[in-house]
Amino acid sequence: MAEIQLKSLAHSYSRHPEGPGDYAIRQMSHTWHKGGAYALLGPSGCGKTTMLNIISGLLAPSEGDVMFDNVRVNELSPKDRNIAQVFQFPVVYDSMTVFDNLAFPLKNAGIPKARIEAKVEEIAAILELEPVLRKKAKGLTADEKQKVSMGRGLVRDDVSAILFDEPLTVIDPQLKWKLRRKLKQIHEQFNITMVYVTHDQLEASTFADKIAVMYDGQIVQFGTPRELFERPNHTFVGFFIGSPGMNLIDVSVTEQGVRFDDIDVPLDDGQKQRIAATGSSNIKLGIRPEFVQLTAAPADDTWPCRILDVEDLGTYKIVTLQLGEQRLKARIDEDQMISGDTLHVGFPRQWLKVYVDEFLVDEQT
Ligand code: ATP
């Protein structure tokens, strides 16, 4: 197992990049620590696969270094990097049995026969592949083939890391959650560094201890699912994580803090100074729908707002509100009653985040 460090990494598929838009990875530095269960989460095209391929050596970065345990590996072949990679679509040898497919990476690594048998059987049991272990891969279902593909990545416990590139895309939805749990179980059992690429936040949260959120060729936040939810440090994280995402409101600066419509939000001196220092007028307030407070009657620091829509999702409701010029979402409990067409909205101070040029201006920093 290795600590994987990416230093000032950049990659462009264009031979002559002309600007930031030509880069799939932009000046990124990041460390994947030994033994972690990590997710790399981001929208399509943000550079996730590019990063994995650079780590495994399938792709040479345009700039920067890839370090395994402080040793530069840029020039090492994929084989010598000893990384297992599981792709979106199954990679299996159709003419071989499932057993031989699973045994293949172990044979290549010169593992003794008895150990190979024990290890293959162990992984086959976890992935519930025992009934097809002696069958040729050719006759397997798509789900079974992908399980074999995952198993080939998982059999070796001496690898530097295992990289999963959206491995459950082709898997039947019923099986997905089960396989996610199994991956987690395998991680807990063998403690191998795992990086799991997905664009699905539920998948990321159920698998990973820590999630790296990637946006436009950069990691914008690396934190626990809870940190990403409670303290998104970039508007993209606020918007991308959560269902629905964070409310983001354009505001202007006042002497006391910030203002939108006729609502003044006071800020502490530190925040005001940091906003002033940027000289930027691109300032937003962010509040998650879960933290928007709704009351039937007016109270201190609440404002009347019009109900535009109530969506009942079974275990919770999403209320769409019009507050002055702003449209907001609130997420409330299923049993919270909504009547009439007006409510009063409040923003608990601790959950109100301030963003300048899309980055969080923290209370403490
Ligand atoms: P997805 O979730 O859709 O797989 P991703 O986050 O993995 O997306 P990448 O596949 O790494 O993103 O792609 C990042 C950017 O690089 C995209 O703009 C993509 O179009 C571009 N790109 C990827 N592979 C190539 C290639 N072989 N040649 C040229 N451009 C590429």
PDB file of C-alpha atoms in Angstrom, residues 9-248:
ATOM      1  CA  LEU A   9      -0.735  18.124 -11.460  1.00  0.00           C
ATOM      2  CA  ALA A  10      -2.142  19.430 -14.728  1.00  0.00           C
ATOM      3  CA  HIS A  11      -3.302  17.616 -17.814  1.00  0.00           C
ATOM      4  CA  SER A  12      -4.413  18.749 -21.223  1.00  0.00           C
ATOM      5  CA  TYR A  13      -5.437  16.408 -24.012  1.00  0.00           C
ATOM      6  CA  SER A  14      -4.640  19.212 -26.416  1.00  0.00           C
ATOM      7  CA  ARG A  15      -1.069  19.345 -27.753  1.00  0.00           C
ATOM      8  CA  HIS A  16      -1.070  23.120 -27.613  1.00  0.00           C
ATOM      9  CA  PRO A  17      -3.335  24.212 -24.772  1.00  0.00           C
ATOM     10  CA  GLU A  18      -4.303  27.843 -25.097  1.00  0.00           C
ATOM     11  CA  GLY A  19      -6.067  28.491 -21.812  1.00  0.00           C
ATOM     12  CA  PRO A  20      -7.572  26.949 -18.652  1.00  0.00           C
ATOM     13  CA  GLY A  21     -10.485  25.584 -20.718  1.00  0.00           C
ATOM     14  CA  ASP A  22      -8.066  23.244 -22.512  1.00  0.00           C
ATOM     15  CA  TYR A  23      -7.132  21.486 -19.277  1.00  0.00           C
ATOM     16  CA  ALA A  24      -8.931  18.393 -17.940  1.00  0.00           C
ATOM     17  CA  ILE A  25      -6.901  18.718 -14.693  1.00  0.00           C
ATOM     18  CA  ARG A  26      -5.824  22.154 -13.512  1.00  0.00           C
ATOM     19  CA  GLN A  27      -2.966  22.672 -11.034  1.00  0.00           C
ATOM     20  CA  MET A  28      -4.055  20.104  -8.529  1.00  0.00           C
ATOM     21  CA  SER A  29      -2.209  18.954  -5.434  1.00  0.00           C
ATOM     22  CA  HIS A  30      -3.750  16.226  -3.344  1.00  0.00           C
ATOM     23  CA  THR A  31      -2.814  13.310  -1.095  1.00  0.00           C
ATOM     24  CA  TRP A  32      -4.620   9.980  -0.875  1.00  0.00           C
ATOM     25  CA  HIS A  33      -3.443   8.565   2.451  1.00  0.00           C
ATOM     26  CA  LYS A  34      -2.691   4.913   3.087  1.00  0.00           C
ATOM     27  CA  GLY A  35      -5.638   2.714   3.930  1.00  0.00           C
ATOM     28  CA  GLY A  36      -8.344   5.301   3.288  1.00  0.00           C
ATOM     29  CA  ALA A  37     -11.713   4.613   1.675  1.00  0.00           C
ATOM     30  CA  TYR A  38     -12.144   7.627  -0.555  1.00  0.00           C
ATOM     31  CA  ALA A  39     -14.667   8.774  -3.114  1.00  0.00           C
ATOM     32  CA  LEU A  40     -13.900  11.116  -5.959  1.00  0.00           C
ATOM     33  CA  LEU A  41     -17.194  12.798  -6.703  1.00  0.00           C
ATOM     34  CA  GLY A  42     -18.010  15.234  -9.465  1.00  0.00           C
ATOM     35  CA  PRO A  43     -20.126  15.827 -12.548  1.00  0.00           C
ATOM     36  CA  SER A  44     -19.465  14.293 -15.927  1.00  0.00           C
ATOM     37  CA  GLY A  45     -16.370  15.711 -17.606  1.00  0.00           C
ATOM     38  CA  CYS A  46     -14.783  17.264 -14.487  1.00  0.00           C
ATOM     39  CA  GLY A  47     -11.633  15.137 -14.829  1.00  0.00           C
ATOM     40  CA  LYS A  48     -12.189  12.129 -12.552  1.00  0.00           C
ATOM     41  CA  THR A  49     -11.156   9.416 -15.012  1.00  0.00           C
ATOM     42  CA  THR A  50      -8.222  11.519 -16.144  1.00  0.00           C
ATOM     43  CA  MET A  51      -6.971  11.643 -12.562  1.00  0.00           C
ATOM     44  CA  LEU A  52      -7.324   7.883 -12.046  1.00  0.00           C
ATOM     45  CA  ASN A  53      -5.528   7.136 -15.302  1.00  0.00           C
ATOM     46  CA  ILE A  54      -2.682   9.434 -14.289  1.00  0.00           C
ATOM     47  CA  ILE A  55      -2.370   7.632 -10.936  1.00  0.00           C
ATOM     48  CA  SER A  56      -2.377   4.181 -12.526  1.00  0.00           C
ATOM     49  CA  GLY A  57       0.051   5.260 -15.244  1.00  0.00           C
ATOM     50  CA  LEU A  58      -2.285   4.768 -18.208  1.00  0.00           C
ATOM     51  CA  LEU A  59      -1.829   8.479 -18.882  1.00  0.00           C
ATOM     52  CA  ALA A  60       1.214  10.713 -18.470  1.00  0.00           C
ATOM     53  CA  PRO A  61       0.344  14.113 -16.985  1.00  0.00           C
ATOM     54  CA  SER A  62       1.242  17.252 -18.933  1.00  0.00           C
ATOM     55  CA  GLU A  63       2.664  18.783 -15.756  1.00  0.00           C
ATOM     56  CA  GLY A  64       3.356  17.816 -12.162  1.00  0.00           C
ATOM     57  CA  ASP A  65       4.433  14.772 -10.230  1.00  0.00           C
ATOM     58  CA  VAL A  66       2.824  11.558  -9.071  1.00  0.00           C
ATOM     59  CA  MET A  67       4.483  10.298  -5.901  1.00  0.00           C
ATOM     60  CA  PHE A  68       4.043   6.922  -4.189  1.00  0.00           C
ATOM     61  CA  ASP A  69       5.440   7.065  -0.649  1.00  0.00           C
ATOM     62  CA  ASN A  70       7.462  10.161  -1.558  1.00  0.00           C
ATOM     63  CA  VAL A  71       9.027   8.516  -4.614  1.00  0.00           C
ATOM     64  CA  ARG A  72       8.289  10.027  -8.029  1.00  0.00           C
ATOM     65  CA  VAL A  73       6.651   7.400 -10.250  1.00  0.00           C
ATOM     66  CA  ASN A  74       5.912   9.442 -13.394  1.00  0.00           C
ATOM     67  CA  GLU A  75       8.194   7.230 -15.441  1.00  0.00           C
ATOM     68  CA  LEU A  76       6.997   3.906 -13.989  1.00  0.00           C
ATOM     69  CA  SER A  77       4.836   1.683 -16.215  1.00  0.00           C
ATOM     70  CA  PRO A  78       1.303   0.838 -15.029  1.00  0.00           C
ATOM     71  CA  LYS A  79       2.476  -2.687 -14.196  1.00  0.00           C
ATOM     72  CA  ASP A  80       5.276  -1.458 -11.969  1.00  0.00           C
ATOM     73  CA  ARG A  81       2.979   0.916 -10.136  1.00  0.00           C
ATOM     74  CA  ASN A  82       1.074  -2.092  -8.826  1.00  0.00           C
ATOM     75  CA  ILE A  83      -2.321  -0.403  -8.932  1.00  0.00           C
ATOM     76  CA  ALA A  84      -5.527  -2.377  -9.424  1.00  0.00           C
ATOM     77  CA  GLN A  85      -8.103  -0.542 -11.502  1.00  0.00           C
ATOM     78  CA  VAL A  86     -11.746  -1.507 -11.946  1.00  0.00           C
ATOM     79  CA  PHE A  87     -13.513   0.152 -14.843  1.00  0.00           C
ATOM     80  CA  GLN A  88     -17.089   1.088 -15.593  1.00  0.00           C
ATOM     81  CA  PHE A  89     -17.499  -1.886 -17.939  1.00  0.00           C
ATOM     82  CA  PRO A  90     -16.401  -5.451 -17.216  1.00  0.00           C
ATOM     83  CA  VAL A  91     -12.884  -6.463 -18.181  1.00  0.00           C
ATOM     84  CA  VAL A  92     -12.909 -10.265 -18.127  1.00  0.00           C
ATOM     85  CA  TYR A  93     -11.420 -13.035 -20.212  1.00  0.00           C
ATOM     86  CA  ASP A  94     -14.476 -14.730 -21.737  1.00  0.00           C
ATOM     87  CA  SER A  95     -12.664 -17.950 -22.532  1.00  0.00           C
ATOM     88  CA  MET A  96     -11.473 -18.436 -18.953  1.00  0.00           C
ATOM     89  CA  THR A  97     -13.465 -19.689 -15.985  1.00  0.00           C
ATOM     90  CA  VAL A  98     -14.429 -17.249 -13.262  1.00  0.00           C
ATOM     91  CA  PHE A  99     -11.843 -18.906 -11.015  1.00  0.00           C
ATOM     92  CA  ASP A 100      -9.067 -18.368 -13.574  1.00  0.00           C
ATOM     93  CA  ASN A 101     -10.156 -14.780 -14.148  1.00  0.00           C
ATOM     94  CA  LEU A 102      -9.900 -14.075 -10.440  1.00  0.00           C
ATOM     95  CA  ALA A 103      -6.654 -16.004 -10.116  1.00  0.00           C
ATOM     96  CA  PHE A 104      -5.040 -14.215 -13.059  1.00  0.00           C
ATOM     97  CA  PRO A 105      -3.620 -11.153 -11.236  1.00  0.00           C
ATOM     98  CA  LEU A 106      -2.320 -13.430  -8.454  1.00  0.00           C
ATOM     99  CA  LYS A 107      -0.609 -15.822 -10.894  1.00  0.00           C
ATOM    100  CA  ASN A 108       0.974 -12.840 -12.620  1.00  0.00           C
ATOM    101  CA  ALA A 109       2.316 -11.674  -9.293  1.00  0.00           C
ATOM    102  CA  GLY A 110       3.863 -15.111  -8.645  1.00  0.00           C
ATOM    103  CA  ILE A 111       1.685 -15.939  -5.634  1.00  0.00           C
ATOM    104  CA  PRO A 112       1.887 -19.627  -4.543  1.00  0.00           C
ATOM    105  CA  LYS A 113      -0.949 -21.894  -5.720  1.00  0.00           C
ATOM    106  CA  ALA A 114      -2.414 -22.678  -2.304  1.00  0.00           C
ATOM    107  CA  ARG A 115      -2.575 -18.988  -1.441  1.00  0.00           C
ATOM    108  CA  ILE A 116      -4.224 -18.250  -4.807  1.00  0.00           C
ATOM    109  CA  GLU A 117      -6.941 -20.813  -4.170  1.00  0.00           C
ATOM    110  CA  ALA A 118      -7.649 -19.505  -0.692  1.00  0.00           C
ATOM    111  CA  LYS A 119      -7.748 -15.897  -1.823  1.00  0.00           C
ATOM    112  CA  VAL A 120      -9.946 -16.546  -4.878  1.00  0.00           C
ATOM    113  CA  GLU A 121     -12.389 -18.488  -2.752  1.00  0.00           C
ATOM    114  CA  GLU A 122     -12.449 -15.739  -0.136  1.00  0.00           C
ATOM    115  CA  ILE A 123     -13.242 -13.010  -2.693  1.00  0.00           C
ATOM    116  CA  ALA A 124     -15.706 -15.237  -4.576  1.00  0.00           C
ATOM    117  CA  ALA A 125     -17.557 -15.831  -1.309  1.00  0.00           C
ATOM    118  CA  ILE A 126     -17.761 -12.114  -0.504  1.00  0.00           C
ATOM    119  CA  LEU A 127     -18.992 -11.287  -4.004  1.00  0.00           C
ATOM    120  CA  GLU A 128     -21.293 -14.325  -4.059  1.00  0.00           C
ATOM    121  CA  LEU A 129     -19.624 -15.723  -7.144  1.00  0.00           C
ATOM    122  CA  GLU A 130     -19.238 -19.271  -5.774  1.00  0.00           C
ATOM    123  CA  PRO A 131     -22.074 -20.775  -7.858  1.00  0.00           C
ATOM    124  CA  VAL A 132     -20.381 -19.671 -11.096  1.00  0.00           C
ATOM    125  CA  LEU A 133     -16.752 -20.114 -10.022  1.00  0.00           C
ATOM    126  CA  ARG A 134     -16.096 -23.028 -12.423  1.00  0.00           C
ATOM    127  CA  LYS A 135     -18.130 -21.588 -15.301  1.00  0.00           C
ATOM    128  CA  LYS A 136     -16.649 -19.842 -18.322  1.00  0.00           C
ATOM    129  CA  ALA A 137     -16.984 -16.049 -18.071  1.00  0.00           C
ATOM    130  CA  LYS A 138     -18.560 -15.966 -21.524  1.00  0.00           C
ATOM    131  CA  GLY A 139     -21.909 -17.291 -20.276  1.00  0.00           C
ATOM    132  CA  LEU A 140     -22.248 -14.882 -17.345  1.00  0.00           C
ATOM    133  CA  THR A 141     -24.794 -12.084 -16.985  1.00  0.00           C
ATOM    134  CA  ALA A 142     -23.575  -8.459 -17.174  1.00  0.00           C
ATOM    135  CA  ASP A 143     -23.868  -8.168 -13.369  1.00  0.00           C
ATOM    136  CA  GLU A 144     -21.851 -11.331 -12.809  1.00  0.00           C
ATOM    137  CA  LYS A 145     -19.184 -10.198 -15.273  1.00  0.00           C
ATOM    138  CA  GLN A 146     -18.807  -6.901 -13.480  1.00  0.00           C
ATOM    139  CA  LYS A 147     -18.537  -8.723 -10.151  1.00  0.00           C
ATOM    140  CA  VAL A 148     -15.729 -10.814 -11.650  1.00  0.00           C
ATOM    141  CA  SER A 149     -14.104  -7.627 -12.874  1.00  0.00           C
ATOM    142  CA  MET A 150     -14.325  -6.130  -9.398  1.00  0.00           C
ATOM    143  CA  GLY A 151     -13.042  -9.370  -7.903  1.00  0.00           C
ATOM    144  CA  ARG A 152      -9.957  -9.203 -10.124  1.00  0.00           C
ATOM    145  CA  GLY A 153      -9.249  -5.816  -8.635  1.00  0.00           C
ATOM    146  CA  LEU A 154      -9.864  -7.014  -5.112  1.00  0.00           C
ATOM    147  CA  VAL A 155      -7.971 -10.320  -4.953  1.00  0.00           C
ATOM    148  CA  ARG A 156      -4.578  -8.780  -4.423  1.00  0.00           C
ATOM    149  CA  ASP A 157      -4.001  -7.297  -1.016  1.00  0.00           C
ATOM    150  CA  ASP A 158      -0.418  -6.242  -1.815  1.00  0.00           C
ATOM    151  CA  VAL A 159      -1.397  -3.517  -4.298  1.00  0.00           C
ATOM    152  CA  SER A 160      -0.507   0.159  -3.854  1.00  0.00           C
ATOM    153  CA  ALA A 161      -4.190   1.063  -4.171  1.00  0.00           C
ATOM    154  CA  ILE A 162      -7.408   0.015  -5.875  1.00  0.00           C
ATOM    155  CA  LEU A 163      -9.066   2.555  -8.147  1.00  0.00           C
ATOM    156  CA  PHE A 164     -12.719   2.112  -9.034  1.00  0.00           C
ATOM    157  CA  ASP A 165     -14.085   4.092 -11.958  1.00  0.00           C
ATOM    158  CA  GLU A 166     -17.877   4.067 -11.565  1.00  0.00           C
ATOM    159  CA  PRO A 167     -17.875   0.266 -11.235  1.00  0.00           C
ATOM    160  CA  LEU A 168     -21.584  -0.045 -10.487  1.00  0.00           C
ATOM    161  CA  THR A 169     -22.892   1.778 -13.561  1.00  0.00           C
ATOM    162  CA  VAL A 170     -23.835  -1.431 -15.370  1.00  0.00           C
ATOM    163  CA  ILE A 171     -25.071  -3.197 -12.253  1.00  0.00           C
ATOM    164  CA  ASP A 172     -28.762  -3.821 -11.659  1.00  0.00           C
ATOM    165  CA  PRO A 173     -30.142  -1.220  -9.181  1.00  0.00           C
ATOM    166  CA  GLN A 174     -31.273  -3.973  -6.780  1.00  0.00           C
ATOM    167  CA  LEU A 175     -27.712  -5.256  -6.544  1.00  0.00           C
ATOM    168  CA  LYS A 176     -26.003  -1.871  -6.361  1.00  0.00           C
ATOM    169  CA  TRP A 177     -26.486  -1.144  -2.683  1.00  0.00           C
ATOM    170  CA  LYS A 178     -25.427  -4.676  -1.811  1.00  0.00           C
ATOM    171  CA  LEU A 179     -22.178  -4.415  -3.764  1.00  0.00           C
ATOM    172  CA  ARG A 180     -21.441  -1.011  -2.263  1.00  0.00           C
ATOM    173  CA  ARG A 181     -21.728  -2.526   1.188  1.00  0.00           C
ATOM    174  CA  LYS A 182     -19.497  -5.394   0.114  1.00  0.00           C
ATOM    175  CA  LEU A 183     -16.803  -3.027  -1.112  1.00  0.00           C
ATOM    176  CA  LYS A 184     -16.956  -1.252   2.216  1.00  0.00           C
ATOM    177  CA  GLN A 185     -16.735  -4.602   3.992  1.00  0.00           C
ATOM    178  CA  ILE A 186     -13.698  -5.568   1.900  1.00  0.00           C
ATOM    179  CA  HIS A 187     -12.075  -2.251   2.745  1.00  0.00           C
ATOM    180  CA  GLU A 188     -12.678  -2.767   6.449  1.00  0.00           C
ATOM    181  CA  GLN A 189     -11.292  -6.301   6.255  1.00  0.00           C
ATOM    182  CA  PHE A 190      -8.139  -5.622   4.202  1.00  0.00           C
ATOM    183  CA  ASN A 191      -7.624  -1.901   4.775  1.00  0.00           C
ATOM    184  CA  ILE A 192      -6.400  -1.270   1.223  1.00  0.00           C
ATOM    185  CA  THR A 193      -6.356   2.323  -0.075  1.00  0.00           C
ATOM    186  CA  MET A 194      -9.411   2.649  -2.303  1.00  0.00           C
ATOM    187  CA  VAL A 195     -10.426   5.555  -4.496  1.00  0.00           C
ATOM    188  CA  TYR A 196     -13.930   5.237  -5.838  1.00  0.00           C
ATOM    189  CA  VAL A 197     -15.035   7.498  -8.659  1.00  0.00           C
ATOM    190  CA  THR A 198     -18.685   8.335  -8.952  1.00  0.00           C
ATOM    191  CA  HIS A 199     -21.035  11.176  -9.806  1.00  0.00           C
ATOM    192  CA  ASP A 200     -23.617   9.864  -7.363  1.00  0.00           C
ATOM    193  CA  GLN A 201     -23.440  11.443  -3.911  1.00  0.00           C
ATOM    194  CA  LEU A 202     -25.310   8.595  -2.232  1.00  0.00           C
ATOM    195  CA  GLU A 203     -22.813   6.119  -3.635  1.00  0.00           C
ATOM    196  CA  ALA A 204     -19.936   8.327  -2.468  1.00  0.00           C
ATOM    197  CA  SER A 205     -21.331   8.752   1.058  1.00  0.00           C
ATOM    198  CA  THR A 206     -22.104   5.079   1.608  1.00  0.00           C
ATOM    199  CA  PHE A 207     -18.665   3.971   0.489  1.00  0.00           C
ATOM    200  CA  ALA A 208     -16.234   6.639   1.582  1.00  0.00           C
ATOM    201  CA  ASP A 209     -14.867   7.947   4.860  1.00  0.00           C
ATOM    202  CA  LYS A 210     -13.804  11.059   2.993  1.00  0.00           C
ATOM    203  CA  ILE A 211     -14.991  12.508  -0.294  1.00  0.00           C
ATOM    204  CA  ALA A 212     -13.016  14.664  -2.711  1.00  0.00           C
ATOM    205  CA  VAL A 213     -15.397  16.851  -4.678  1.00  0.00           C
ATOM    206  CA  MET A 214     -14.036  17.636  -8.096  1.00  0.00           C
ATOM    207  CA  TYR A 215     -15.181  20.479 -10.264  1.00  0.00           C
ATOM    208  CA  ASP A 216     -13.741  21.755 -13.500  1.00  0.00           C
ATOM    209  CA  GLY A 217     -10.392  19.975 -13.207  1.00  0.00           C
ATOM    210  CA  GLN A 218      -9.809  20.709  -9.541  1.00  0.00           C
ATOM    211  CA  ILE A 219     -10.600  19.231  -6.140  1.00  0.00           C
ATOM    212  CA  VAL A 220     -12.625  21.958  -4.477  1.00  0.00           C
ATOM    213  CA  GLN A 221     -13.176  20.194  -1.156  1.00  0.00           C
ATOM    214  CA  PHE A 222     -11.945  17.068   0.607  1.00  0.00           C
ATOM    215  CA  GLY A 223     -13.921  16.138   3.674  1.00  0.00           C
ATOM    216  CA  THR A 224     -16.289  13.771   5.411  1.00  0.00           C
ATOM    217  CA  PRO A 225     -19.842  13.574   4.029  1.00  0.00           C
ATOM    218  CA  ARG A 226     -20.922  15.601   7.063  1.00  0.00           C
ATOM    219  CA  GLU A 227     -18.330  18.344   6.478  1.00  0.00           C
ATOM    220  CA  LEU A 228     -19.404  18.668   2.862  1.00  0.00           C
ATOM    221  CA  PHE A 229     -22.975  18.984   3.966  1.00  0.00           C
ATOM    222  CA  GLU A 230     -22.534  21.342   6.892  1.00  0.00           C
ATOM    223  CA  ARG A 231     -19.656  23.455   5.701  1.00  0.00           C
ATOM    224  CA  PRO A 232     -19.316  23.456   1.909  1.00  0.00           C
ATOM    225  CA  ASN A 233     -16.279  25.595   1.174  1.00  0.00           C
ATOM    226  CA  HIS A 234     -17.272  26.327  -2.434  1.00  0.00           C
ATOM    227  CA  THR A 235     -20.660  27.161  -3.930  1.00  0.00           C
ATOM    228  CA  PHE A 236     -20.310  24.173  -6.258  1.00  0.00           C
ATOM    229  CA  VAL A 237     -20.081  21.795  -3.272  1.00  0.00           C
ATOM    230  CA  GLY A 238     -23.122  23.474  -1.732  1.00  0.00           C
ATOM    231  CA  PHE A 239     -25.069  23.099  -4.933  1.00  0.00           C
ATOM    232  CA  PHE A 240     -23.866  19.608  -5.918  1.00  0.00           C
ATOM    233  CA  ILE A 241     -24.157  17.913  -2.499  1.00  0.00           C
ATOM    234  CA  GLY A 242     -27.625  17.704  -0.997  1.00  0.00           C
ATOM    235  CA  SER A 243     -31.060  17.097  -2.360  1.00  0.00           C
ATOM    236  CA  PRO A 244     -31.938  19.706  -3.355  1.00  0.00           C
ATOM    237  CA  GLY A 245     -28.665  21.651  -3.242  1.00  0.00           C
ATOM    238  CA  MET A 246     -27.888  24.775  -1.245  1.00  0.00           C
ATOM    239  CA  ASN A 247     -29.862  27.994  -1.802  1.00  0.00           C
ATOM    240  CA  LEU A 248     -27.433  30.609  -3.125  1.00  0.00           C
TER     241      LEU A 248
END
